[in-house]
Short mmCIF file of C-alpha atoms in Angstrom, two decimals:
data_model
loop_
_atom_site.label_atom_id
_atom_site.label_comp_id
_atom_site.label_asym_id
_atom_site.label_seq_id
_atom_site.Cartn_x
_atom_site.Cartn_y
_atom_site.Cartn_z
CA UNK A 248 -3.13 -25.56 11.91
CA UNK A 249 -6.91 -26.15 10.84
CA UNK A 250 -7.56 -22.37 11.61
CA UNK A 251 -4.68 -21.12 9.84
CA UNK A 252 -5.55 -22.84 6.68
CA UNK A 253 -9.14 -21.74 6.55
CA UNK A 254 -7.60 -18.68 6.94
CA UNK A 255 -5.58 -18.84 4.65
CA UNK A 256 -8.63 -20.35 1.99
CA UNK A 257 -11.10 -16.94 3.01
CA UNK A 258 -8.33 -14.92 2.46
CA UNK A 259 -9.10 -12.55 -0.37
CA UNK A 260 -6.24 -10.08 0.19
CA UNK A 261 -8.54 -6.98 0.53
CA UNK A 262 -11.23 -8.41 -1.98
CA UNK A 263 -14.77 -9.15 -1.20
CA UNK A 264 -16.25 -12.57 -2.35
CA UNK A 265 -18.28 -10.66 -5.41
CA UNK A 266 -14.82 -9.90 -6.48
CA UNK A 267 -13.81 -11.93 -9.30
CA UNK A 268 -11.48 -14.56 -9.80
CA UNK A 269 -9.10 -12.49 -12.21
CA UNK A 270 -8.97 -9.99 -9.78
CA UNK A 271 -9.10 -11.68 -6.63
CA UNK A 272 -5.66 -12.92 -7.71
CA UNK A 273 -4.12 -10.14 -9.20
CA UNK A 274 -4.73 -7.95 -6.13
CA UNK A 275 -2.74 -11.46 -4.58
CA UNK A 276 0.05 -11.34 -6.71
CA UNK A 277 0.55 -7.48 -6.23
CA UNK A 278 0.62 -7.92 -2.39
CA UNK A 279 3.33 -10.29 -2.35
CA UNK A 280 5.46 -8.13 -5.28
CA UNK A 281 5.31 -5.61 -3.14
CA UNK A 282 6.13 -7.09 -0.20
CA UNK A 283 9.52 -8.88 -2.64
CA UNK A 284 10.34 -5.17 -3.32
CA UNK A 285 10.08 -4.13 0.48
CA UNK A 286 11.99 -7.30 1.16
CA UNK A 287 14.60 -6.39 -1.29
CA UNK A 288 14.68 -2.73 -0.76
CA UNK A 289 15.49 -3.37 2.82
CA UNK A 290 18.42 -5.54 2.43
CA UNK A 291 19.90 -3.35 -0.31
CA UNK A 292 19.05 0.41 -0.65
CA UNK A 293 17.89 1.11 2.77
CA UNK A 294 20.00 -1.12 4.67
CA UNK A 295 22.63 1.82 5.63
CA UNK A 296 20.52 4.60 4.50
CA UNK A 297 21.87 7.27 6.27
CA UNK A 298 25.62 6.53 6.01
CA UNK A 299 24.98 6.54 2.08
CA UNK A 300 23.94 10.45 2.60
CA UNK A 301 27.41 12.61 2.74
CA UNK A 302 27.95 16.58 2.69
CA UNK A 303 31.09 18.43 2.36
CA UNK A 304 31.16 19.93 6.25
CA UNK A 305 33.09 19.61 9.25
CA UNK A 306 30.40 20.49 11.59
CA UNK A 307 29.35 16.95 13.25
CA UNK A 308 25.74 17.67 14.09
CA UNK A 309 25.54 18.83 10.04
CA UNK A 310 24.56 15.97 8.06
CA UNK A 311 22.21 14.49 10.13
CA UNK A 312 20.31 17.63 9.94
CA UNK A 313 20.62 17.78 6.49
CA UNK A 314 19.41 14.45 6.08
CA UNK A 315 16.38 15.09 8.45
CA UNK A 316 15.49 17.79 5.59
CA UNK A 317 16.28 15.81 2.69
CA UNK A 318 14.19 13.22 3.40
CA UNK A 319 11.81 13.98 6.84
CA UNK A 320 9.78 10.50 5.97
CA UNK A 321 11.90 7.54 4.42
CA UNK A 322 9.88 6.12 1.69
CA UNK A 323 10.80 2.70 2.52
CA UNK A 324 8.94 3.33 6.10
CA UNK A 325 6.06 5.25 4.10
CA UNK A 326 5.33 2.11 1.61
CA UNK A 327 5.94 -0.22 4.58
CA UNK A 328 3.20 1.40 6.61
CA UNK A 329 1.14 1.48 3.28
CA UNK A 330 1.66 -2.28 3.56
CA UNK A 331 0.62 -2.95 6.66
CA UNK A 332 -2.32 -0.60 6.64
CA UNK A 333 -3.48 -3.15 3.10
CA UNK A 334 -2.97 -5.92 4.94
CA UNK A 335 -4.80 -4.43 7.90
CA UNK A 336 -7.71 -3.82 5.17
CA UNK A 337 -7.18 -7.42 4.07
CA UNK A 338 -8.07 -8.96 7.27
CA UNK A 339 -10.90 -7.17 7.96
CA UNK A 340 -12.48 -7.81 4.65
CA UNK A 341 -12.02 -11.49 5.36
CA UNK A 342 -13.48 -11.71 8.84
CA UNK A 343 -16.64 -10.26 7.29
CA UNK A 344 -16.62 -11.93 4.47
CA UNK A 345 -16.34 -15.14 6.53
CA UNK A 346 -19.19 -13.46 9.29
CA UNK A 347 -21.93 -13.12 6.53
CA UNK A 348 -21.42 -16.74 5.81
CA UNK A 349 -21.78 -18.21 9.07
CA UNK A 350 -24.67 -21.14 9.61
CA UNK A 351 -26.63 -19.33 12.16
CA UNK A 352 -29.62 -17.61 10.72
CA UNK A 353 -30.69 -14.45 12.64
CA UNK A 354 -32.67 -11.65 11.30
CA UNK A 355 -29.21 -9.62 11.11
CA UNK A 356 -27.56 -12.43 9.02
CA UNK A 357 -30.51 -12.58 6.50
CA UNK A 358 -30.05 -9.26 5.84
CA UNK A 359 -26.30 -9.34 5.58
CA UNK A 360 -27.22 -11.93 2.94
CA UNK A 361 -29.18 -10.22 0.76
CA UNK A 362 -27.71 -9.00 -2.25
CA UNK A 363 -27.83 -5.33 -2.39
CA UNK A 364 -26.55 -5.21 1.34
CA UNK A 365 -23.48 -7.38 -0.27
CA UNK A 366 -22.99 -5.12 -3.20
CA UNK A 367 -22.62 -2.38 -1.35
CA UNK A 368 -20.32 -3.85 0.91
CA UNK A 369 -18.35 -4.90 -1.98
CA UNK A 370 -18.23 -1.36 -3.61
CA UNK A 371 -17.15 -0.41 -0.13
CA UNK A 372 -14.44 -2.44 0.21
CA UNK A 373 -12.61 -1.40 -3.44
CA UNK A 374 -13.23 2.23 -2.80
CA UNK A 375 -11.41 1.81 0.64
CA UNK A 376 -8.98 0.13 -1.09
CA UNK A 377 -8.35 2.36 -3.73
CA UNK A 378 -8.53 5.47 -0.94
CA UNK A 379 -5.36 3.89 0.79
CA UNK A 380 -3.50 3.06 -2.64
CA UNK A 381 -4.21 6.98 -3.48
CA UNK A 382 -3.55 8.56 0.30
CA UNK A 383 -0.15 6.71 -0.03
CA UNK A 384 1.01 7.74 -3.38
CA UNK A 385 0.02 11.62 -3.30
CA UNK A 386 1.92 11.26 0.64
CA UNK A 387 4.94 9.81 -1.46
CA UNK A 388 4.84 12.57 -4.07
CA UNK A 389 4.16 15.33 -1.10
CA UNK A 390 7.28 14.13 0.91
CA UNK A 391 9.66 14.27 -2.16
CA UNK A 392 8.71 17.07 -3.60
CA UNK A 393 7.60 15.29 -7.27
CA UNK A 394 7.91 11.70 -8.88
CA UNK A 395 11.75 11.85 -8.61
CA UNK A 396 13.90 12.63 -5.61
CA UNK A 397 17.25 14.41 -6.79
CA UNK A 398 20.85 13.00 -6.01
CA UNK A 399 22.30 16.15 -5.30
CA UNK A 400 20.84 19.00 -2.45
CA UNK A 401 21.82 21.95 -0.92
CA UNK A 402 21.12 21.68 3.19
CA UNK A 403 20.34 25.45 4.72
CA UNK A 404 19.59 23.89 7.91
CA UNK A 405 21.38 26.24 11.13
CA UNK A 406 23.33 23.39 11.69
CA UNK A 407 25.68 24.34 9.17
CA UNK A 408 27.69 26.43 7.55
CA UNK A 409 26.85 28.18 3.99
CA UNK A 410 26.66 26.60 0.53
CA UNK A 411 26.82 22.92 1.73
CA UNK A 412 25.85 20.56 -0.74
CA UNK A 413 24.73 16.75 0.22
CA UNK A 414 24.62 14.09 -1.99
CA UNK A 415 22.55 10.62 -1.99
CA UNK A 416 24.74 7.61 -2.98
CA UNK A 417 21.71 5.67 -3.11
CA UNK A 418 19.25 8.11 -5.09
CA UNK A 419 18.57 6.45 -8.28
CA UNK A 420 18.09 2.76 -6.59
CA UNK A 421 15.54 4.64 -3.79
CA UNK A 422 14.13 6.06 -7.00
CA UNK A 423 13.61 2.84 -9.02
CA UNK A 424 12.37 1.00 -5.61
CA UNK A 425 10.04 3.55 -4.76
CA UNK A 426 8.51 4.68 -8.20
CA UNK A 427 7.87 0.48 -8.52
CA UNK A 428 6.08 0.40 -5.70
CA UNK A 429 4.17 3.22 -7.14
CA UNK A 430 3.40 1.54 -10.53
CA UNK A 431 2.01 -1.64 -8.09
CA UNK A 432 -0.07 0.78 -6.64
CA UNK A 433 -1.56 2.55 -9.54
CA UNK A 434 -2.41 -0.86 -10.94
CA UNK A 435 -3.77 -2.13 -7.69
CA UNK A 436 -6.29 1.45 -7.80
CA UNK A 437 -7.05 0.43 -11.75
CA UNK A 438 -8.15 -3.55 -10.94
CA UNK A 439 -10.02 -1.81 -7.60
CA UNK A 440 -11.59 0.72 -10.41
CA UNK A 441 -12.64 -2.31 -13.41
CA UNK A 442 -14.23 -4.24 -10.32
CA UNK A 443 -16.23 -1.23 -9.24
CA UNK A 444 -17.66 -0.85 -12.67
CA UNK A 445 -17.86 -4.50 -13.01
CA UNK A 446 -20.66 -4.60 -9.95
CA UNK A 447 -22.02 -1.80 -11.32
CA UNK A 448 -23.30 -3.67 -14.15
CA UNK A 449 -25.94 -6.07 -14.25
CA UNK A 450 -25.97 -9.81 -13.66
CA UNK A 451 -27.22 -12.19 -15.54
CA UNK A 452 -29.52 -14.62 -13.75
CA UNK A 453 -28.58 -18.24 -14.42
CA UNK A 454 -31.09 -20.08 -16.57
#
């Protein structure tokens, strides 16, 4: 119990300790709306995701092709995985921000200490951050084809006969759910971006 709450007290959610408070808490609150969207996604729109995907054919192995092409990487896996990659991040931001602070003083930790080693470290850990925000959106917009996935498709896979036309039941609440989760991204890339600019500038020594 002791460990977990330290833990849970060096836990900066992928933020460095030069991060500020502001965002040190915003890039909280973002990780645990997105995981409430996930959470709620899951137990509504992608519950019976497949079953919600119907074509007008008789042939059997048909729609699941079709559904295979219409959507070859569910976006509720996709943002899932971008999850657990950020909290992946998150982790190992906090095990080295909790490593540089340790009470044994080597030659190694003095120089972890110093303060241009820690900047950089810090830039380092928003641009990674804002890498895997950015990897996962433009992977989003790649798989569906733009911004907004259409309700209504025409499958050509072999499986089927001609002119076959599928339609998502669930389109416009995968649409809403997914295009959210893009919007926490974005802002999660534009905190990442005001804290890089942030430790660009310089600090004023205390008096």
């Amino acid at each position: 119990m002791i460990v977990s709450n330290n833990l849970l007290k060096h836990y900066r959610f992928g933020a460095s300790q030069r991060t500020s408070r502001i965002g040190r808490v915003t890039l909280a609150a973002l990780f645990f709306v997105r995981f409430g969207i996930l959470a709620l996604g899951a137990r509504t729109i992608w519950m019976e995701e497949s079953k919600n995907f119907i074509c007008n054919s008789s042939q059997m192995l048909c729609t699941p092709s079709c559904f295979d092409e219409f959507s070859p990487i569910s976006s509720f896996n996709l943002f899932a995985l971008q999850l657990v990659v950020l909290f992946t991040h998150a982790l190992s931001v906090t095990y080295w921000s909790r490593s540089t602070n340790q009470a044994s003083e080597t030659w190694l930790q003095a120089y972890f200490r110093e303060r241009k080693f820690q900047v950089i470290m810090h830039m380092l850990c928003l641009l990674s951050r804002m890498v895997i925000e950015s990897v996962f959106i433009y992977t989003y917009y790649e798989v569906t084809g733009g911004v907004w996935l259409p309700e209504v498709t025409q499958c050509r896979t072999r499986f089927c006969e001609k002119n076959v036309i599928c339609t998502d039941m669930n389109s416009f609440g995968k649409n809403i759910f997914s295009l959210s989760l893009c919007v926490v991204s974005f802002t999660s890339i534009i905190i990442c971006s005001l804290e890089l600019v942030l430790s660009l500038l310089p600090r004023r020594s205390p008096k």
